[in-house]
Short mmCIF file of C-alpha atoms in Angstrom, two decimals:
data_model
loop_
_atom_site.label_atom_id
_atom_site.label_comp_id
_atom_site.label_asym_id
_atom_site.label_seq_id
_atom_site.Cartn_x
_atom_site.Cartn_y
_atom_site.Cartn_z
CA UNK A 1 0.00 0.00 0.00
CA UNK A 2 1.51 3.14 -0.96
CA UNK A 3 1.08 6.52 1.50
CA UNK A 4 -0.01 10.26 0.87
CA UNK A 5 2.17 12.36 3.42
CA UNK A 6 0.78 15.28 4.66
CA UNK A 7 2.74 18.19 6.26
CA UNK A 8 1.15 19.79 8.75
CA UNK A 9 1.44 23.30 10.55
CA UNK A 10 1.04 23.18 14.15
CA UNK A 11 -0.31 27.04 15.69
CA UNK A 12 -0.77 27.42 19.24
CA UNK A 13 -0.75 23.54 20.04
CA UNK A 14 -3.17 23.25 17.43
CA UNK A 15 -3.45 21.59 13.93
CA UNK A 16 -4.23 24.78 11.57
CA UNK A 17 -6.98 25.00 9.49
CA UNK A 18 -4.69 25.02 6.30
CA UNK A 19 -3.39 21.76 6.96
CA UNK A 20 -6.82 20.17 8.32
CA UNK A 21 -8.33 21.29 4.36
CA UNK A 22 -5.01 18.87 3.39
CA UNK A 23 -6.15 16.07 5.38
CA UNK A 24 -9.96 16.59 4.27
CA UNK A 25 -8.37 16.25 0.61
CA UNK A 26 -5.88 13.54 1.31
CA UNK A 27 -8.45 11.32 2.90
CA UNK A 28 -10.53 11.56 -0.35
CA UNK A 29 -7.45 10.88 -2.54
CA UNK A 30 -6.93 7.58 -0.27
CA UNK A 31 -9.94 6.11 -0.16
CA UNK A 32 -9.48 6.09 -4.25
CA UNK A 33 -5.78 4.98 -4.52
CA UNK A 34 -5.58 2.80 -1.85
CA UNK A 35 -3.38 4.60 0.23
CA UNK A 36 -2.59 5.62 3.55
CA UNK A 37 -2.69 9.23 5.34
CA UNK A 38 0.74 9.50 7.48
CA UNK A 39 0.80 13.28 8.73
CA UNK A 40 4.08 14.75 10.19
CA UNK A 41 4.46 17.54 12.64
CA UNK A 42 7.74 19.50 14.19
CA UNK A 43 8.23 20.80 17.55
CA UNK A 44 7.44 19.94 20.80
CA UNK A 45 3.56 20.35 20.94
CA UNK A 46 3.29 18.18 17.68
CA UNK A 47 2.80 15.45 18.81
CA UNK A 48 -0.44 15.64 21.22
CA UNK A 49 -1.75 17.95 18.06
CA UNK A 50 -1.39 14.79 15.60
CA UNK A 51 -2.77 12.70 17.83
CA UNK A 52 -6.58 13.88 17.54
CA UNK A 53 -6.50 14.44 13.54
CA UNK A 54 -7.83 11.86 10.94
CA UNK A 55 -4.79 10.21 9.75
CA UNK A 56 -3.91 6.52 9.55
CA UNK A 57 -0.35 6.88 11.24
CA UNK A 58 1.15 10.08 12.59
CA UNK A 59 5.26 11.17 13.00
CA UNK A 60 5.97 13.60 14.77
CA UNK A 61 9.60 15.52 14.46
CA UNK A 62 10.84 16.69 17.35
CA UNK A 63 14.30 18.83 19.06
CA UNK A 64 15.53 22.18 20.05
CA UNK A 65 15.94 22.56 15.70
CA UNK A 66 12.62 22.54 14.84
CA UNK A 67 10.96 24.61 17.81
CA UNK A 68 10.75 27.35 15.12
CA UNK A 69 11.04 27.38 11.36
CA UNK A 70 14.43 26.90 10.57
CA UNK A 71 14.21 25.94 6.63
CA UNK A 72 17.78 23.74 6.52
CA UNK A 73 16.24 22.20 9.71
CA UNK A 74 12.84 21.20 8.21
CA UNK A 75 14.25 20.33 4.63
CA UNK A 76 16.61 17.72 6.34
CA UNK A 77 13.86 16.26 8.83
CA UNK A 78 11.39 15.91 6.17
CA UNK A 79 13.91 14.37 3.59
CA UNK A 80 14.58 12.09 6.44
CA UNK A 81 10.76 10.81 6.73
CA UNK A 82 9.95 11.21 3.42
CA UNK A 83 13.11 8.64 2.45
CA UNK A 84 11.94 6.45 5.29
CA UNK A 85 8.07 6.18 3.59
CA UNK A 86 8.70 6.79 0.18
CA UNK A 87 4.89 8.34 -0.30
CA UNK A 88 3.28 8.54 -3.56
CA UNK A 89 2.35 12.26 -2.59
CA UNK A 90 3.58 14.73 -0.44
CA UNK A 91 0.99 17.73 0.03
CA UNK A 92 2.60 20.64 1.78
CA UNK A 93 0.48 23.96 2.06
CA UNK A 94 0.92 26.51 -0.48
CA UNK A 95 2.23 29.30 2.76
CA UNK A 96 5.42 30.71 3.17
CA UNK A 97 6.51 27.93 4.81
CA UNK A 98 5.03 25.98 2.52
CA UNK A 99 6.69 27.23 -0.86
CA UNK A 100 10.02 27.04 0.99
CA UNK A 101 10.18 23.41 2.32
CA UNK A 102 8.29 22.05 -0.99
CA UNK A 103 10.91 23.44 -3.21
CA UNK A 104 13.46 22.37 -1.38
CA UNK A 105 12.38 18.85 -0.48
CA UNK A 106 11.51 17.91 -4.11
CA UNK A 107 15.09 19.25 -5.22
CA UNK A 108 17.18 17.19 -3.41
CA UNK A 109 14.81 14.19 -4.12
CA UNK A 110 15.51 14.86 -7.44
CA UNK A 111 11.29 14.71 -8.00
CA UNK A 112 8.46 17.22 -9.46
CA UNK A 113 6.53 19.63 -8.03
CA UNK A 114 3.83 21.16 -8.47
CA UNK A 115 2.54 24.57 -6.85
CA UNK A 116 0.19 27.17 -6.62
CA UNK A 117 -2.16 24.09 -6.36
CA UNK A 118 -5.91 24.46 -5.96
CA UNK A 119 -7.45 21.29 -7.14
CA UNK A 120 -6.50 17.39 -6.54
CA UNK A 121 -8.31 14.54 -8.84
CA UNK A 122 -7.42 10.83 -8.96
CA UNK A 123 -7.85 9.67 -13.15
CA UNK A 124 -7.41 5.73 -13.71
CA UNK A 125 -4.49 5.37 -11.71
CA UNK A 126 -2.98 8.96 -12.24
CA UNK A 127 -2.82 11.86 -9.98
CA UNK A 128 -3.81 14.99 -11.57
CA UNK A 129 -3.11 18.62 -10.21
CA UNK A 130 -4.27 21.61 -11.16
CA UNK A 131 -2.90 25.06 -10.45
CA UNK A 132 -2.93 28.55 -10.65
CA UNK A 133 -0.66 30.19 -12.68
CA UNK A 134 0.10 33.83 -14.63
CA UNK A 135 -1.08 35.31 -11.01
CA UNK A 136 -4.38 33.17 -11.15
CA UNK A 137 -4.84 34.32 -14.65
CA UNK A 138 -4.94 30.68 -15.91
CA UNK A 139 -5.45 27.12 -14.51
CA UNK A 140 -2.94 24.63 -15.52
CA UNK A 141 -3.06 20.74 -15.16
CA UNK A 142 -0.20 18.44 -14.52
CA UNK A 143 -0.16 14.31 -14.17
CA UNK A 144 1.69 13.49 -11.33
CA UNK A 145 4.59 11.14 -11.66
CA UNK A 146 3.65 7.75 -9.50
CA UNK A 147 7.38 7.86 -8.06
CA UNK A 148 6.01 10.35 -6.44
CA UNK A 149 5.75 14.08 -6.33
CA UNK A 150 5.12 17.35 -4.02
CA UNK A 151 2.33 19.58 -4.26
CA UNK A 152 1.71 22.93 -2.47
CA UNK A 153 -1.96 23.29 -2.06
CA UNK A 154 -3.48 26.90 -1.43
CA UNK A 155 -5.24 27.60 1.19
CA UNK A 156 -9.20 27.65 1.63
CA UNK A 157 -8.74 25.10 -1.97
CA UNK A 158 -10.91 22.06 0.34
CA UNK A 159 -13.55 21.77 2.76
CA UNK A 160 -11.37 21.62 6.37
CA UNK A 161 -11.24 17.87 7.92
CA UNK A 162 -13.79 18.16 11.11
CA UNK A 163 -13.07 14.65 11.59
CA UNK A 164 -11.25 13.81 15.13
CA UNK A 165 -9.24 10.04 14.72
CA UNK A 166 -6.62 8.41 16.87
CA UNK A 167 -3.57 7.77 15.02
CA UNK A 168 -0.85 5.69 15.50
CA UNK A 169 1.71 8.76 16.84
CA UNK A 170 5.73 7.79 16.11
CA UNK A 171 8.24 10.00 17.26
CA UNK A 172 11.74 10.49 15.46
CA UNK A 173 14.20 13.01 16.73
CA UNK A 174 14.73 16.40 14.08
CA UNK A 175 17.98 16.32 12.03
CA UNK A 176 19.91 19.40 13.07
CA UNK A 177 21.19 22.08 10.62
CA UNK A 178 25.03 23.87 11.80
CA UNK A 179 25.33 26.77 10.96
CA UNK A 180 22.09 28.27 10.67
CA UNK A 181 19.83 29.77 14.06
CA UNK A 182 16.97 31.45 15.03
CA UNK A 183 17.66 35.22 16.30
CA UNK A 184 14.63 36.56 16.41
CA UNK A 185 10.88 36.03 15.56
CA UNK A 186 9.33 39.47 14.49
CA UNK A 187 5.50 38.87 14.37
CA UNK A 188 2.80 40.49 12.45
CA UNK A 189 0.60 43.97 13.75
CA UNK A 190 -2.20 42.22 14.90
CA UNK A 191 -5.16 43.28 13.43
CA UNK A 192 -8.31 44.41 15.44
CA UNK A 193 -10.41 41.04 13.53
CA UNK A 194 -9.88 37.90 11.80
CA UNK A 195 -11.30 38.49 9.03
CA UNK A 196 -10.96 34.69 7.74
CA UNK A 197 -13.73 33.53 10.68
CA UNK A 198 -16.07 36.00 9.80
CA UNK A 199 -19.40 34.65 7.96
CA UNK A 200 -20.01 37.73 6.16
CA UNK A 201 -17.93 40.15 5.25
CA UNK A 202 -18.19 43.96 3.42
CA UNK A 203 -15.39 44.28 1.14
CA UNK A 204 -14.83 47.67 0.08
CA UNK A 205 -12.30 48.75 -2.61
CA UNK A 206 -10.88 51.91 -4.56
CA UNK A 207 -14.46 52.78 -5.24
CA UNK A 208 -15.61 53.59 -1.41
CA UNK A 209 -13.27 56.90 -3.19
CA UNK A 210 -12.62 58.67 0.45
CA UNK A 211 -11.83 57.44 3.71
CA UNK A 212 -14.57 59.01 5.20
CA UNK A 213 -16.78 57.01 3.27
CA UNK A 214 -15.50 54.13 5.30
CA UNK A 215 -17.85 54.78 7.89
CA UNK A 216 -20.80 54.07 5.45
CA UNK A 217 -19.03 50.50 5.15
CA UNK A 218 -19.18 50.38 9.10
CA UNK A 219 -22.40 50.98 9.02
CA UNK A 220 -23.47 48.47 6.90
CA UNK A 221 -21.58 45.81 8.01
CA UNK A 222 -23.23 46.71 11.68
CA UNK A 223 -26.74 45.70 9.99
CA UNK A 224 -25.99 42.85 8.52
CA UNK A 225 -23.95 41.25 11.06
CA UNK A 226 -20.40 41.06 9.24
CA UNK A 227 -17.17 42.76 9.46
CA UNK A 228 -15.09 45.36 6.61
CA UNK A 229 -12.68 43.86 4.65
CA UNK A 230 -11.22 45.94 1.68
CA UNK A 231 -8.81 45.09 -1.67
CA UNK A 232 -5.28 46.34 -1.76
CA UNK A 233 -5.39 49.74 -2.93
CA UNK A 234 -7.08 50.51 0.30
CA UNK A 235 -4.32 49.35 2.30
CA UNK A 236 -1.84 51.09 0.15
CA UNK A 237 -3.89 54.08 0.79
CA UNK A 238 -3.48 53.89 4.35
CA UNK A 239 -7.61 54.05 4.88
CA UNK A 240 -7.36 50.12 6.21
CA UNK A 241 -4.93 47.93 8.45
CA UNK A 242 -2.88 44.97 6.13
CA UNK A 243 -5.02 42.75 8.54
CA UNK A 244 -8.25 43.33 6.79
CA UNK A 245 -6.86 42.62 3.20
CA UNK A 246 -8.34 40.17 1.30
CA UNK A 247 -6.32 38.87 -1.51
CA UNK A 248 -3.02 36.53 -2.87
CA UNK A 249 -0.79 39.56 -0.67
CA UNK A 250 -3.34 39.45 1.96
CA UNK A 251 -5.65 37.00 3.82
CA UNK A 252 -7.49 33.97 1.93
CA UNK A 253 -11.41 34.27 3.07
CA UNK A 254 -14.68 31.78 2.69
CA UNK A 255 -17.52 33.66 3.89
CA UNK A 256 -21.09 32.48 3.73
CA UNK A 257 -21.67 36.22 2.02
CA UNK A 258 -19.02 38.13 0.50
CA UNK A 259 -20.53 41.66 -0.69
CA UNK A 260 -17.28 42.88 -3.40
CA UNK A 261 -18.04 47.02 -3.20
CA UNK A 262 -16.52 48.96 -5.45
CA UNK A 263 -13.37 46.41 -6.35
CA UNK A 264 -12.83 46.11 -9.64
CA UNK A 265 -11.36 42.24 -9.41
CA UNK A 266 -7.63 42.31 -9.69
CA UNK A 267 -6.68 38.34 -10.17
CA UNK A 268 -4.75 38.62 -6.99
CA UNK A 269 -7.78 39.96 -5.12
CA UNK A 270 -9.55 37.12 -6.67
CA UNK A 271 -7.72 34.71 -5.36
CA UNK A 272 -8.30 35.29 -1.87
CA UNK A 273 -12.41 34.69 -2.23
CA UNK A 274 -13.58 33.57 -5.17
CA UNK A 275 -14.60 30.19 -3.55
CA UNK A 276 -17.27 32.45 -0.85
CA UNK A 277 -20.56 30.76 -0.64
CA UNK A 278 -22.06 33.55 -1.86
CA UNK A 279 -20.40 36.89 -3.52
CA UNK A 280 -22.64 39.98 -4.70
CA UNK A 281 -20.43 42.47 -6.19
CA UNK A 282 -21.69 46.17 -7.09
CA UNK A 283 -19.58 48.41 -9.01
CA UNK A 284 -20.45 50.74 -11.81
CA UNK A 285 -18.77 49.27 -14.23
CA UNK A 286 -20.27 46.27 -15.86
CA UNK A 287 -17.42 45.02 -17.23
CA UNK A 288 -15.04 44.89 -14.26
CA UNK A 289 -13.65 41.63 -13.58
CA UNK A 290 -15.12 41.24 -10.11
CA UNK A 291 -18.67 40.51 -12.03
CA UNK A 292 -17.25 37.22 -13.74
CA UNK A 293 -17.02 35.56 -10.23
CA UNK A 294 -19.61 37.34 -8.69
CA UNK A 295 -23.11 35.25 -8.32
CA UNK A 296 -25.46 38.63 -8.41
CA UNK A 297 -24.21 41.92 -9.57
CA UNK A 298 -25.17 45.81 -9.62
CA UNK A 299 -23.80 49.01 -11.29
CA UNK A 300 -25.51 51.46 -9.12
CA UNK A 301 -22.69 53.38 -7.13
CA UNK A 302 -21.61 52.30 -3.84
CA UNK A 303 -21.83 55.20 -2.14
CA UNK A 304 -25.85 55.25 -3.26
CA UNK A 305 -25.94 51.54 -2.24
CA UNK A 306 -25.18 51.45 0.86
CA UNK A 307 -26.94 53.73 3.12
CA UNK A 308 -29.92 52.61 1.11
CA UNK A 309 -29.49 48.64 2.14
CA UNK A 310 -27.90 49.96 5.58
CA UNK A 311 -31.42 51.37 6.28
CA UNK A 312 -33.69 48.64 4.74
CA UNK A 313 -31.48 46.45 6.72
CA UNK A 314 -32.55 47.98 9.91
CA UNK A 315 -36.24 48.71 9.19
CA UNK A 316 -36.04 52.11 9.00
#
């Protein structure tokens, strides 16, 4: 029986949700080939997280060298598991992390990758992948070599595993990497949401046109229960923190609603949530790339919009 490996990222003690949508996905791939899940963790916490995931065998990698990403560190772990199971897949997630340790594991194996994946199928006895490439422009589709092969899967690509199991949890010690250490971990502003939990969410773009206009966004999202979001050019204005971006240089969202105000659709924008249950877009021009994804659209202008459905909303 051949294996699927799955990498996972371990936050807080915790599986994340990236890597649970890998083991929703690598389940379903299994179940078709024949093959088993093995997931592998680093650090010291890894191992109670793998335990309660649905995998058929867990490893955990563990030492002082992988407490925090150290990419020498992780390559030569990884190499170290991968030569010991020889999987038919590796699926890594498509973060920074991600892109670093893919690249560098399927170099030195000497086998293909594939990235910027957001699609898995089993054909016959074939693996195909599909990606996005020219910045999400185009989708491209690859066969997998059965040797075996590394793919880095973008996040919110699957439905997240919900499924708690009881693995078999191994423990191997973390191949060290001279010459290389950890100074200093600088993290991220924190922003005032999360805008990836929210259900709904009122994306607002270049066409909200003034910051003061913002609070007309506020407003809105107040009635109908959500939280603003906004498309790059916001940011770069300065109107909105980097933590409520939305986008391939910001966060990757699945809301129940996504309402797409005045964003014209930049592929990188679309990236982060064309796969919302739901997405009504409104911008005055009918054209704008934002109303090929979008399930409803409207050219009436924003700034007419939304005081109009802020007070229908509330019943005034």
């Amino acid at each position: 029986m051949g294996s699927i490996l799955v990498v996972t990222e371990i936050l807080g003690g915790n599986i994340s949700d990236t890597s649970r949508e890998l083991l929703s996905k690598a389940r379903e791939l299994s179940q078709t080939l024949g093959a088993e899940v093995v997931a592998v963790g680093f650090g010291s916490e890894s191992a109670q997280a793998l335990a309660r995931i649905d995998a058929d065998r867990a490893i955990a990698v563990t030492g002082q060298a992988v407490e925090q990403y150290l990419p020498l560190a992780y390559e030569r772990s990884l190499l170290q598991v991968m030569e010991q199971e020889s999987p038919q897949l590796t699926m890594i997630a498509n973060t920074t992390m991600g892109l670093d340790l893919g690249a560098g594991v399927a170099a030195t194996r000497g086998i293909s990758l594939a990235a910027y994946c957001n699609g898995l199928a089993v054909e016959g006895d074939e693996i195909i992948a599909q990606s996005q490439v020219f910045a999400g422009k185009l989708l491209a589709e690859a066969v997998l070599p059965s040797e075996g092969a590394v793919v880095t899967i973008l996040p919110g690509s699957f439905p997240a595993s919900e499924v708690e199991g009881h693995p078999t949890v191994t423990t191997v010690d973390a191949v060290s990497a001279p010459g290389m250490s950890l100074i200093q971990v600088l993290e991220p502003e924190k922003g005032d949401v999360d805008i990836t939990r929210a259900d709904i969410l009122v994306s607002v773009g270049r066409g909200i046109q003034d910051p003061e206009n913002l609070t007309l966004a506020d407003e809105l999202a107040d009635a109908i229960g959500g939280v603003v979001s906004c498309s790059r050019p916001v940011v770069d204005a300065g109107w909105l923190p980097k933590a409520r971006q939305v986008g391939k240089s910001g966060q990757t969202v699945k809301p129940k609603l996504y309402l797409a105000l005045g964003i014209s659709g930049a592929p990188e924008h679309l990236q982060g949530m064309k796969d919302a249950d739901l997405i009504i877009a409104a911008n005055t021009d009918e054209s704008a790339s934002i109303m090929d994804v979008a399930h409803y659209g409207t050219t009436v202008d924003i700034l007419d919009l939304m005081p109009a459905l802020t007070e229908r909303l509330r019943g005034e």
